Structure formats: structure tokens, C-alpha cells
XYZ file of C-alpha atoms in Angstrom:
266
model
C -78.291 41.730 -30.410
C -78.870 44.450 -28.768
C -78.152 48.131 -28.326
C -74.849 50.373 -30.004
C -72.771 47.674 -27.807
C -73.311 43.833 -29.119
C -75.092 42.213 -26.830
C -75.493 38.529 -27.321
C -79.648 37.111 -26.596
C -79.956 34.207 -25.611
C -82.469 30.620 -27.020
C -82.758 28.686 -24.482
C -81.076 26.537 -25.154
C -77.801 27.487 -25.583
C -79.136 29.043 -21.677
C -79.236 25.480 -20.666
C -75.114 24.884 -20.958
C -74.515 27.907 -18.916
C -76.821 27.072 -16.202
C -74.430 23.923 -16.955
C -70.998 25.895 -16.157
C -72.474 27.765 -13.747
C -73.557 25.242 -11.591
C -70.535 23.634 -12.043
C -68.880 26.619 -11.076
C -71.158 27.443 -8.201
C -70.025 23.134 -6.906
C -66.534 24.017 -7.178
C -66.600 27.177 -4.346
C -68.893 24.402 -2.383
C -66.468 21.558 -2.173
C -63.584 24.653 -1.631
C -64.965 25.982 1.201
C -64.718 23.258 3.551
C -60.784 23.668 3.446
C -60.757 27.476 3.767
C -58.808 27.282 6.927
C -55.616 28.823 9.254
C -53.048 26.788 7.792
C -53.538 25.837 4.196
C -51.717 27.233 1.528
C -53.844 29.280 -1.015
C -52.039 27.205 -3.181
C -53.303 24.307 -1.738
C -56.706 25.832 -2.536
C -55.259 25.934 -6.312
C -54.300 21.726 -6.673
C -57.893 20.958 -4.624
C -60.031 22.779 -7.484
C -57.735 22.165 -10.504
C -58.011 18.317 -10.144
C -61.778 18.703 -8.914
C -62.551 20.523 -12.376
C -60.689 17.908 -14.559
C -61.116 14.936 -13.243
C -64.313 15.236 -10.951
C -66.749 17.933 -13.469
C -64.446 17.045 -16.527
C -63.758 20.254 -17.525
C -61.351 22.720 -18.064
C -59.528 25.155 -16.184
C -60.314 28.552 -17.664
C -57.906 30.681 -15.936
C -54.873 28.822 -15.897
C -52.920 30.486 -19.278
C -55.432 33.072 -20.024
C -53.593 36.154 -21.047
C -50.751 34.061 -19.131
C -52.452 33.812 -15.711
C -50.575 31.011 -13.936
C -53.175 29.464 -12.042
C -56.946 28.008 -11.335
C -57.925 29.922 -8.691
C -57.539 33.936 -7.920
C -57.397 33.486 -4.229
C -57.423 37.762 -2.522
C -56.871 37.754 0.742
C -57.492 40.779 3.216
C -56.446 43.808 1.429
C -56.430 41.718 -1.869
C -59.761 43.016 -4.240
C -58.725 40.686 -7.148
C -57.075 38.385 -9.427
C -54.509 37.553 -6.195
C -52.008 35.094 -7.934
C -51.759 31.821 -5.455
C -48.818 30.916 -3.691
C -46.991 29.255 -0.363
C -48.600 32.078 2.018
C -51.080 30.334 4.401
C -53.773 31.463 5.330
C -54.451 32.683 9.330
C -57.546 33.164 11.429
C -58.662 36.592 10.831
C -57.824 36.216 7.067
C -60.879 36.996 4.963
C -60.415 35.594 0.875
C -61.878 36.135 -2.706
C -62.560 32.322 -3.851
C -62.990 32.943 -7.740
C -62.738 30.295 -9.990
C -64.489 29.925 -13.567
C -64.418 26.768 -15.968
C -65.571 25.634 -19.658
C -67.542 22.534 -20.164
C -68.709 21.632 -23.743
C -67.237 25.524 -24.728
C -69.027 27.271 -22.581
C -67.864 29.132 -19.494
C -69.013 29.415 -15.723
C -67.640 32.680 -13.760
C -68.723 33.367 -9.965
C -66.694 33.714 -6.695
C -67.508 33.617 -3.137
C -66.310 35.158 0.002
C -64.888 32.844 2.577
C -64.065 34.093 6.683
C -60.815 32.506 8.428
C -61.637 30.808 11.912
C -63.042 35.039 13.421
C -62.556 37.641 11.365
C -63.066 41.263 13.222
C -66.505 43.395 13.521
C -65.380 45.475 10.657
C -63.755 42.745 7.816
C -67.155 41.014 8.792
C -69.056 44.071 8.284
C -67.942 44.924 5.037
C -67.972 40.762 3.552
C -71.814 41.128 4.577
C -72.574 45.323 3.275
C -70.502 43.524 -0.553
C -72.878 40.597 -0.412
C -75.823 42.716 0.105
C -74.774 44.865 -2.465
C -74.158 42.501 -4.857
C -78.079 40.729 -3.807
C -79.363 44.261 -4.372
C -77.525 44.693 -8.489
C -79.261 41.098 -9.105
C -82.966 42.259 -8.035
C -82.554 45.599 -10.255
C -81.777 42.354 -13.299
C -85.045 42.318 -15.163
C -86.124 43.740 -19.246
C -86.517 47.061 -18.814
C -84.981 47.986 -16.475
C -80.728 49.186 -17.363
C -76.873 48.718 -16.657
C -77.054 51.875 -14.907
C -80.291 50.839 -11.833
C -77.883 47.889 -11.019
C -74.667 49.405 -10.740
C -76.883 52.514 -8.563
C -78.369 49.663 -6.631
C -74.958 48.178 -5.528
C -73.408 52.083 -5.087
C -76.394 52.562 -2.862
C -75.602 49.719 -0.746
C -71.938 50.125 -0.429
C -72.086 53.683 0.088
C -74.596 53.393 2.979
C -71.782 51.825 4.972
C -69.128 54.284 4.055
C -67.605 51.440 1.593
C -66.442 52.341 -1.563
C -66.588 50.609 -4.965
C -63.860 50.005 -7.052
C -64.311 51.281 -10.124
C -61.216 49.690 -12.066
C -63.261 46.380 -12.730
C -66.643 45.528 -14.092
C -68.586 42.301 -14.461
C -69.192 40.663 -17.902
C -70.685 38.943 -20.583
C -70.205 35.526 -20.634
C -71.202 32.398 -22.818
C -68.951 30.967 -25.198
C -66.591 34.269 -24.213
C -65.349 34.417 -21.100
C -65.555 38.202 -20.818
C -67.128 39.159 -23.360
C -69.967 42.490 -23.498
C -71.924 44.336 -21.936
C -69.406 45.474 -19.383
C -71.366 45.567 -16.193
C -69.859 49.008 -13.248
C -70.776 48.643 -10.317
C -72.223 52.551 -10.075
C -74.527 54.644 -11.136
C -77.727 55.892 -12.112
C -80.884 54.328 -12.215
C -82.380 54.681 -16.005
C -78.881 55.160 -17.112
C -77.063 52.881 -19.496
C -77.682 49.562 -21.429
C -81.680 48.288 -21.293
C -81.280 44.952 -20.614
C -83.487 41.970 -22.679
C -84.041 38.328 -21.764
C -81.796 36.377 -23.324
C -78.555 38.752 -21.731
C -75.804 36.691 -19.463
C -73.398 38.608 -17.983
C -72.082 38.854 -13.936
C -72.623 41.036 -11.737
C -69.572 41.340 -9.249
C -68.567 44.078 -7.141
C -65.613 45.203 -4.999
C -65.762 46.570 -2.104
C -62.853 48.652 -0.305
C -63.393 49.206 3.390
C -61.530 52.707 2.960
C -61.362 54.225 -0.217
C -61.575 53.633 -4.090
C -57.742 53.726 -4.918
C -56.421 50.760 -6.433
C -52.324 49.588 -7.117
C -50.470 46.681 -9.034
C -48.498 44.499 -7.644
C -45.409 44.096 -9.573
C -46.588 39.900 -10.530
C -48.794 42.477 -13.315
C -51.727 40.485 -11.849
C -51.968 41.029 -7.932
C -54.818 44.421 -7.196
C -54.475 45.970 -3.867
C -55.790 48.913 -2.618
C -54.011 51.494 -2.280
C -54.600 52.357 1.388
C -54.082 49.692 2.339
C -57.879 48.529 3.705
C -59.797 45.362 3.475
C -61.762 45.247 0.297
C -64.082 42.044 -0.395
C -65.787 40.343 -3.647
C -68.821 38.316 -4.689
C -70.054 36.737 -8.417
C -72.744 35.549 -9.920
C -73.375 34.723 -13.454
C -77.246 35.911 -14.243
C -79.516 36.013 -17.217
C -82.101 38.186 -18.092
C -85.572 36.046 -17.949
C -88.588 37.450 -19.630
C -90.328 38.606 -16.096
C -86.875 39.189 -13.724
C -83.385 37.218 -13.818
C -82.328 33.755 -13.055
C -78.755 33.372 -10.947
C -76.751 30.129 -13.137
C -74.194 29.996 -10.423
C -77.210 29.250 -7.201
C -74.961 27.926 -4.047
C -75.905 23.632 -3.595
C -75.871 24.015 0.038
C -78.530 27.237 0.298
C -77.699 31.095 1.524
C -76.914 30.046 4.448
C -76.970 33.586 7.049
C -77.290 35.534 4.209
C -81.370 37.217 2.944
C -81.513 35.254 -0.122
C -81.581 36.742 -3.672
C -85.245 35.560 -5.125
C -86.819 37.602 -8.669
């Protein structure tokens, strides 16, 4: 354990199990990407992910029933910040959508999310999606023994605000392992040198939610869906990372590589 907050320090054997779960989450996001297109419903994407987790990966969908959540994935479209519940609403050309997946494999959780563009989104939407990726990347690149969570949050905040965007403050990254949401809480804003000091063996997610407008949020009556208060667009990316002796390891690497996005390397 480390510091005032009790943060598990994982053994190499435990990180191997977390890595296995993380790789499955990344593979699931790779699989579903080919199905994200105009005319498909988020319910259809949810069913595909559920069947893949259960029938192909031999894992357990972690979100189903979690605090009463009814579906396998979170599908957050356009001005939805997070926790969008899949429905019969069809995706349209120009939409941006975050798909957030979580599964349990042999007692260990894997959790990751990616942004997908439906057809040709507008200039602002594309800039938001890319900036949010770059903000996540900047945060991950701060991860190393001796760095602080304030370093991570500050790096994310700096990239977002440089482009005139804002960081959602009500939701954050989290420790993950045998517990879905564990310590530490990973804020996506902060000051350099402040907060928990990182140690090798820590495992957590970095998952900034960035709004094109102001940071305010609003909860919909379904009790889950979170939208931007000013109806501006929102984007999110998420990786699981482990702190290593010399830096970090991404536990949810994309099977298809980085494509047009900058690589994230320690």
C-alpha cells in the first residue's frame, strides 16, 4: 500500500492478469469499431459486445447490473459526456460516439473506451476528438515512479484548455484490478507536484472527459446519462496503465495500432 490513500501495489503476476483483462477490453473495442456506422442503433452495438465478451472471450460483462446499470456498454453520443445507455436510437452521419467497455476475466477487470466518428463529423467535432486523445496521451506520458497524480492531471488540463476546451471535474479515472473502481482517484486536472506520488505496481485508468464548451454537466432522468449543461459536444478516451520501474505500460493497447493518432510510448 502507499500513502494516506490505500493503493494496491501489484506483483508481476497480478499485473499479468490485469494485462490479460485489459487486452480483452481493447480487442473488444477493435471488434466493435467496424460496426459503428450510420443507421446502426447503440442497442445493436451493445448486443454485439455482450455476445463477444461471453461467447468469444469467455469473460463476464462487468457493467451489466453494476449499481443497477442495464447494459453491457456505455454509448455516449455527441453531447453525452458518459454513461449513455444503449437504445434503439440510430447513429447518424456526423455523430461522434464514445464506447466504454468493461469485462471481468478470471476475477480481474479490464476497462477501456474509444471515440468513433460516424461518417464525416464537422471540424469542431474532429478537433475535440483528437484533442481529447492528445490530452489522455499527455497524462499517460507523465506516469512514472516519483511523479504525482497532479502531474498527470495538469498535463491533461493544459492540452484541453490550450484548445479552448474544458475538463469535466465530476468524473475521474480510478484504480482497477480485482475491484472495478478502486483507489486511487485519478483527476484530469491538477497542479504539478501535488497529489499521490506514484509507485511501481500501481494500476489505474486515465480517461479524460473534455467538453467543447463549458465544463458544467447535467444528469438525465434515467439516473445514468450525463450530458453537457450547455449542450456542447463532449469526448472521452480511456486506457488502463500500470506504473513500471521505469515508466508505464498501457494495459489496453489497440490491436490495430495507433493509426493516425500519435503513439504513446514510455
